[in-house]
Every structure is written in C-alpha cells, then in structure tokens.
Coordinates of C-alpha atoms in Angstrom, one line a residue:
X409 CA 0.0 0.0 0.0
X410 CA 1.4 3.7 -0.3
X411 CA 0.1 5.3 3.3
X412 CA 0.1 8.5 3.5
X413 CA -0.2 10.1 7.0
X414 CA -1.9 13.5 8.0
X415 CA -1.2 15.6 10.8
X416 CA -2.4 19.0 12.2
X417 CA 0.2 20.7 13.9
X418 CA 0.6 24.3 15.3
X419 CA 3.5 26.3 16.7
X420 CA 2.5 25.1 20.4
X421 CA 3.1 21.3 19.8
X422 CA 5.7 22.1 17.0
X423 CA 8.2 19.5 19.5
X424 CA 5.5 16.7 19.2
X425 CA 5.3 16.9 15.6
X426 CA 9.0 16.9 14.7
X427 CA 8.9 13.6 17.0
X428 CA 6.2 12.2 14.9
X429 CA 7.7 12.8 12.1
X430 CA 10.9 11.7 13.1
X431 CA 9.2 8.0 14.1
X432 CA 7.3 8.1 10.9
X433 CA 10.5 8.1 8.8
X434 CA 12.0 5.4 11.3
X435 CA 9.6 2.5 11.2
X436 CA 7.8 3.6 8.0
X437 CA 10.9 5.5 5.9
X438 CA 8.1 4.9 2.1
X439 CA 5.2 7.2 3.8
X440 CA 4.3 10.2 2.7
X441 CA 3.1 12.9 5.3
X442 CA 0.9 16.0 4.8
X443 CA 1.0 18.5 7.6
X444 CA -1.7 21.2 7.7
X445 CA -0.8 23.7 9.7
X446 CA -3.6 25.5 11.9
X447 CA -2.2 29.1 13.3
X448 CA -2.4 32.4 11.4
X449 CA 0.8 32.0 9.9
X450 CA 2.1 29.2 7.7
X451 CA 4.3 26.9 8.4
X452 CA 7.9 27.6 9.6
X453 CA 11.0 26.7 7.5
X454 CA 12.6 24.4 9.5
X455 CA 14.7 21.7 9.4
X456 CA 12.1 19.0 11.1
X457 CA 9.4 19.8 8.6
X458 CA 11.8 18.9 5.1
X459 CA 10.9 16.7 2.5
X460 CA 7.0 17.4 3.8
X461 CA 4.2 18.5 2.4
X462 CA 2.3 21.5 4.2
X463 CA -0.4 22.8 3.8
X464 CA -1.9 26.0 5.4
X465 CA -5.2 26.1 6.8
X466 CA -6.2 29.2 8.9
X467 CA -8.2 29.9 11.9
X468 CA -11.9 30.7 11.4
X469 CA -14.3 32.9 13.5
X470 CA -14.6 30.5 16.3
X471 CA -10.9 29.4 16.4
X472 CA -8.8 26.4 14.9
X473 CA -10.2 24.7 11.8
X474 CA -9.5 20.8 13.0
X475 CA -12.3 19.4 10.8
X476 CA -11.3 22.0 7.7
X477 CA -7.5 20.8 8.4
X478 CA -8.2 17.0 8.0
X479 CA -10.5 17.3 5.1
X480 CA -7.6 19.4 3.2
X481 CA -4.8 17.1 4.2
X482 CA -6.9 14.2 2.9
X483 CA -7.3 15.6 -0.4
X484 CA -3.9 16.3 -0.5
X485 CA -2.9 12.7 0.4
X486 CA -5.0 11.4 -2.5
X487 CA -3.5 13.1 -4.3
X488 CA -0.1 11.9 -3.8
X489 CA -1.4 8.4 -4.6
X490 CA -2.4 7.4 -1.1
X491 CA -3.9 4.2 -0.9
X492 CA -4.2 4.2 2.9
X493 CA -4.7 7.5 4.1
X494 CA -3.2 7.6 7.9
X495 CA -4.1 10.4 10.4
X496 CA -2.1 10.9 13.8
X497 CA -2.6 13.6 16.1
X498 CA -0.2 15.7 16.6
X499 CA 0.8 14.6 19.7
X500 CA 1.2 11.2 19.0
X501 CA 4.1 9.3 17.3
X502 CA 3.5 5.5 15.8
X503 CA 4.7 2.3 17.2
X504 CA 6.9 0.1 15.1
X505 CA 4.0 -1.8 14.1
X506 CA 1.4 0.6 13.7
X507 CA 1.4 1.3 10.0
X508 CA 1.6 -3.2 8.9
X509 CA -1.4 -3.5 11.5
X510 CA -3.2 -0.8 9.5
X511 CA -3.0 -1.7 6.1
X512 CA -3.7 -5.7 7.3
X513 CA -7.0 -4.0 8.6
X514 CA -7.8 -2.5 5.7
X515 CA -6.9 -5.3 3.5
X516 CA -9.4 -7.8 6.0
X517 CA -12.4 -4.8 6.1
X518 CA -12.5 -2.9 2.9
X519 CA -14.2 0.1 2.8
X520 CA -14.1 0.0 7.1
X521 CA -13.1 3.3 9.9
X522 CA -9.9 1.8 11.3
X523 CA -9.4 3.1 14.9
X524 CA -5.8 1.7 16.8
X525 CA -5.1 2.3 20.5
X526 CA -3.5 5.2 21.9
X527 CA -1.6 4.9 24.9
X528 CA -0.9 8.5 26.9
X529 CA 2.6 8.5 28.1
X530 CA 3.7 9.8 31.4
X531 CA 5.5 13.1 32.4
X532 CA 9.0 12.6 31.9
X533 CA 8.6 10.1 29.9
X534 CA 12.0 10.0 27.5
X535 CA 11.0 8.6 23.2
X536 CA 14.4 8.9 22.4
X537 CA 14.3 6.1 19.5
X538 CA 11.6 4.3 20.5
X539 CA 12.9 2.2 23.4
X540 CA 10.9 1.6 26.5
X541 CA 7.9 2.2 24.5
X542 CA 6.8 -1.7 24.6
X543 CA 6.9 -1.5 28.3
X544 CA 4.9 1.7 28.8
X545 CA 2.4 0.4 26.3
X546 CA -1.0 1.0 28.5
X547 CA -3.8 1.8 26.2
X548 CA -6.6 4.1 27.2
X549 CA -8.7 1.7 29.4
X550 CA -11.8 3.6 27.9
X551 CA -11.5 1.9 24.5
X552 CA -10.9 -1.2 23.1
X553 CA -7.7 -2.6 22.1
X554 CA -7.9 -5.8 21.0
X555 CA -5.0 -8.8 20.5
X556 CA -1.9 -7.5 18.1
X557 CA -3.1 -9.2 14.4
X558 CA -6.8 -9.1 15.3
X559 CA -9.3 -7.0 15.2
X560 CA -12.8 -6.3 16.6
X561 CA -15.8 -4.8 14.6
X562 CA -17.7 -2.0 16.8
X563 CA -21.5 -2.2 17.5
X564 CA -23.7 0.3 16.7
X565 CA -23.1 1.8 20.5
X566 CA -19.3 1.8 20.3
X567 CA -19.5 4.5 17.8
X568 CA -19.4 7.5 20.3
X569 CA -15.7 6.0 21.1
X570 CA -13.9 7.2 18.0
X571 CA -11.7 9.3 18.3
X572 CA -9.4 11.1 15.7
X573 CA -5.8 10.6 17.7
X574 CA -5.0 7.8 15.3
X575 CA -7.2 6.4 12.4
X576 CA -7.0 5.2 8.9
X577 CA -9.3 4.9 5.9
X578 CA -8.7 3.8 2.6
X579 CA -9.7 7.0 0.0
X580 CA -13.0 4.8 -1.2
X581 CA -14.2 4.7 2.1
X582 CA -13.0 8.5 2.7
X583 CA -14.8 9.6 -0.3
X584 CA -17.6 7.7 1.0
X585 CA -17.7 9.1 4.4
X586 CA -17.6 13.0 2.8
X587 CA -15.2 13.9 5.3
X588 CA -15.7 16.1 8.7
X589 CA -18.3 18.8 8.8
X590 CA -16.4 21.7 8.5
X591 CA -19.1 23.7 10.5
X592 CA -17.3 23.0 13.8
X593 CA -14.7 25.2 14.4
X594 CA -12.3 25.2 18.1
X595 CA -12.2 22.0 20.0
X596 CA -14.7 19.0 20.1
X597 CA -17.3 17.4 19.0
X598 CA -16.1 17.1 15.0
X599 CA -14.5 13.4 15.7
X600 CA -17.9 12.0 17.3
X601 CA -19.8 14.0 14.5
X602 CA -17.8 11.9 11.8
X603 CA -18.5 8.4 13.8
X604 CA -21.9 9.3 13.8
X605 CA -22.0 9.5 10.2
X606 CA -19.9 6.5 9.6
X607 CA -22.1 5.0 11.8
X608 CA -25.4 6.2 9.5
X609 CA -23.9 5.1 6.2
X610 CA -23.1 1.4 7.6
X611 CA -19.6 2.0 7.7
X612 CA -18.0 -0.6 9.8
X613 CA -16.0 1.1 13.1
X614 CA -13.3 -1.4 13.3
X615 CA -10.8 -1.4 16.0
X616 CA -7.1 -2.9 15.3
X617 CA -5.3 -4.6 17.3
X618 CA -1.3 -3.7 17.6
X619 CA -1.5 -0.6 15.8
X620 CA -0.3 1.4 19.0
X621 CA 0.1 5.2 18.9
X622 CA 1.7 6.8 22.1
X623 CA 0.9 10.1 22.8
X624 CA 3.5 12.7 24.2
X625 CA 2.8 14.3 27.6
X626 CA 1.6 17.7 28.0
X627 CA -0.4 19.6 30.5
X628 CA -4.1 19.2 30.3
X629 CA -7.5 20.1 32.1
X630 CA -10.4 17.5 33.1
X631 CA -13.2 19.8 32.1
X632 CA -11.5 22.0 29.3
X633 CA -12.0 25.3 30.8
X634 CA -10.1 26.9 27.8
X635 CA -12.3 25.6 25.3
X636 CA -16.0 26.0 27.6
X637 CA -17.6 28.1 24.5
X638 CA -15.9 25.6 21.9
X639 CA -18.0 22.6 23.6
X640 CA -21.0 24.4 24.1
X641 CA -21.5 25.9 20.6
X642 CA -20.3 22.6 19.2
X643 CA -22.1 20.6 21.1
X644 CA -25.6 22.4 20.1
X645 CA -24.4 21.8 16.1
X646 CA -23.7 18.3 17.2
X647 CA -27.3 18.3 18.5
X648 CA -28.9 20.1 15.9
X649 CA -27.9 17.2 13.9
X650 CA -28.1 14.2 15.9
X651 CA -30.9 15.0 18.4
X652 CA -28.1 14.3 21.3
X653 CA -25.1 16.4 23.1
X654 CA -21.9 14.8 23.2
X655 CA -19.2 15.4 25.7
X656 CA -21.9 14.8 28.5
X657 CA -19.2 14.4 31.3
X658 CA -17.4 17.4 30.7
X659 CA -20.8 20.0 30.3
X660 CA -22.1 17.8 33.5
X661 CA -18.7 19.4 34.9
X662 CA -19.1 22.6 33.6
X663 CA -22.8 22.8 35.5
X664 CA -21.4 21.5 38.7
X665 CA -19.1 24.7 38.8
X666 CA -21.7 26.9 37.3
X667 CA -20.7 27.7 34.3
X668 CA -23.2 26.4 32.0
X669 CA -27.1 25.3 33.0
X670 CA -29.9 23.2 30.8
X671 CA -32.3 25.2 28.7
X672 CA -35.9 25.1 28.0
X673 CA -35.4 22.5 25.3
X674 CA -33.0 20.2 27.1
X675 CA -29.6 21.8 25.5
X676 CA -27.3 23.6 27.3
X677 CA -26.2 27.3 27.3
X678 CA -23.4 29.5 28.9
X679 CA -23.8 31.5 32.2
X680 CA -23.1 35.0 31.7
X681 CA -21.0 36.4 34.1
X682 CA -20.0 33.0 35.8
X683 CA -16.8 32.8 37.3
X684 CA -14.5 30.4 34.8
X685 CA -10.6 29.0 36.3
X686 CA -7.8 30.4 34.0

C-alpha cells in the first residue's frame, strides 16, 4: 500500500510533531506525510518539517479549523497516490508496528473506519528512538484494544468511542464518508460528529489490534475550561444534527461549577457572568 499520514500541527506542539515525524520516517521511511498547519501563519521553514508537504489552513471565527485541516490534508494525500490515508494527532508518534497493523485492517475490512489504541505517556517520559515504549504500552482503558493481528468490529453503541488521535481509511471509504463537517470550528465534537455518520452510512467502526500510537505528555484540564464556549456551541451543532449532546461528562462538569445550566429544550447554554478557572 502507499500510506500517507496527515497531521495537524501548530506552533504550540511544533516538538510533538518533529517527533512524529521523526518516528514516521523510522519505522515507515516509504510514507508520505501532509501537515496542515492550523495558526495564522504558515508553516515555519525548518529543518524538522523537510521533505514534507504542508499545507496551510487558517483559523476561522470560532478558532482552529480541525475538521477543515483534515478534510484538506486528505485531499492532498489522495493526491499523492495514497492508498491508505493515515491520520495521527499531533501529539502522537506510531509504534513500530502501527502502519503493517493498519494496512492488514484494511486489506481484512474494505471500505471499514480503522481506529488503533493510543496509549498516553507519562511526564517525563523520555521517546528517544523508540525504546521503553513496549513497556509503557497501557492503552486508554476507555476503548478497546484488541489482541496485536486481530481486530474487533464495533457495535452500533461503540461509535461515540472514536476518536481522531489515530485512524486510517482507505480514499474509497473517505470519499464515501464525505469527510468532517467543517461547521465545527475550536475544539470538540467534529470526531464524534464523523463516527456518527460512519455510523449512519453502515460503515463498519473497526478497531485494530497492535497498531499502537503513544501520545507525548503535555499539561491538560479535566473539564477543558479553555475551550467552555468551543464545547458548548459545538455541542448544540452536534445536537442540531443528531438529536443528542456529546461530551456529556465534561458540560455535566461545567454545570457542577456553574458555568453552563440546561435550557428550555433540554440543550445547554453558557452562564453569563460565571466565574471560569484560568
């Protein structure tokens, strides 16, 4: 297969990415990569970002065009010939055996989602060339992760469980799919918005064993007070579609602290005025 990966990358995790790509080249030196970079600016000429293609896609009005980013970077992959068209995160670097437990998928469900495990690394925790990653291998308990060299075919509940850290799709069953709604803009709900339509045009969710991904360390907030107006407006437009709200436990949060309350209809809306952490 010719795989072509597809990251979106920014200034802020410009570290994590020239560590991606570095691992890319290491344990798959044939694959193309595409990076589509999100801030104002284009991309930076600099050494860790040679030999790649980039791409420049622009904030909108309500902040960083993720869904915009991976539809352009897909087009662009196809266009180099990509028969398997990889997407990693831009925090996240491939095991050694991510890319042959890919393409195996996509070879044994045609036309199928494919959706490895991601494994968060700790703080601290040094990649150098890739050792010690077997033994911090821990994927996020949340998802399944089936045996390396099998896989396990999602029911129709498992959908809301994609996520866009590390997938693959062939370009049939891209072009099939239509690629993410390019309505959401800022952070969340554009992944789950995608599984839902896989999930409405009988497009298997397949999760593959062995193709680990490890994502790098960096601070984080459990809710996302940074992005309480991204999950809100995205959520309604998630809604608006589906007749549900995603990211239940994080606006459950955000009402605990005040921040957001239910509205006539059963949505949610912000609190004016209420106190939000920095």
């Amino acid at each position: 297969m010719t795989v072509v990966v597809v990251t979106l990358a920014s200034a802020t995790r410009m570290k994590h990415v020239a560590n991606q790509l570095r691992f890319v080249r290491q344990v798959a030196p044939d694959a193309g990569h595409v990076v589509v970079w999100l801030d104002e600016t284009p991309a930076p000429d600099v050494p860790a970002l040679a030999g790649v293609t980039t791409l420049h896609v622009p904030p909108g009005p309500d902040g960083l065009r993720l869904a915009a980013g991976r539809n352009r970077g897909a087009d662009a992959a196809v266009g180099h010939g990509a028969t398997l068209i990889v997407f990693l995160d831009a925090d996240c670097v491939p095991g050694p055996d991510l890319f042959r437990h890919y393409e195996q998928a996509a070879l044994d469900h045609p036309g199928a989602l494919l959706s490895g495990p991601v494994t968060y690394l700790p703080e601290g925790f040094v990649l150098g060339t890739g050792e010690g990653l077997e033994g911090a291998t821990a994927p996020h308990a949340a998802r399944p992760a089936p045996p390396a060299g099998t896989t396990l075919v999602a029911g129709a509940a498992d959908y809301p469980l994609f996520w866009s850290l590390s997938f693959a799709v062939t370009p049939d069953a891209w072009a099939r799919l239509g690629g993410f709604d390019e309505r959401y803009e800022g952070y969340g709900g554009e992944d789950t918005d995608f599984a839902f339509t896989a999930r409405s045009l009988d497009v298997p969710l397949v999760w593959v064993g062995g193709a680990h991904a490890y994502h790098q360390y960096h601070p984080t907030s459990s809710p996302p007070w940074r992005h309480l107006s991204d999950v809100v407006r995205n959520g309604g437009l998630f809604a608006e579609r589906w007749g549900e709200w995603p990211m239940g436990g994080w606006l459950d949060a955000f009402e605990r602290a005040g921040a957001v309350r239910r509205a006539a209809d059963g949505g949610w809306t912000l609190v004016e005025g209420a106190a939000v952490p920095s």
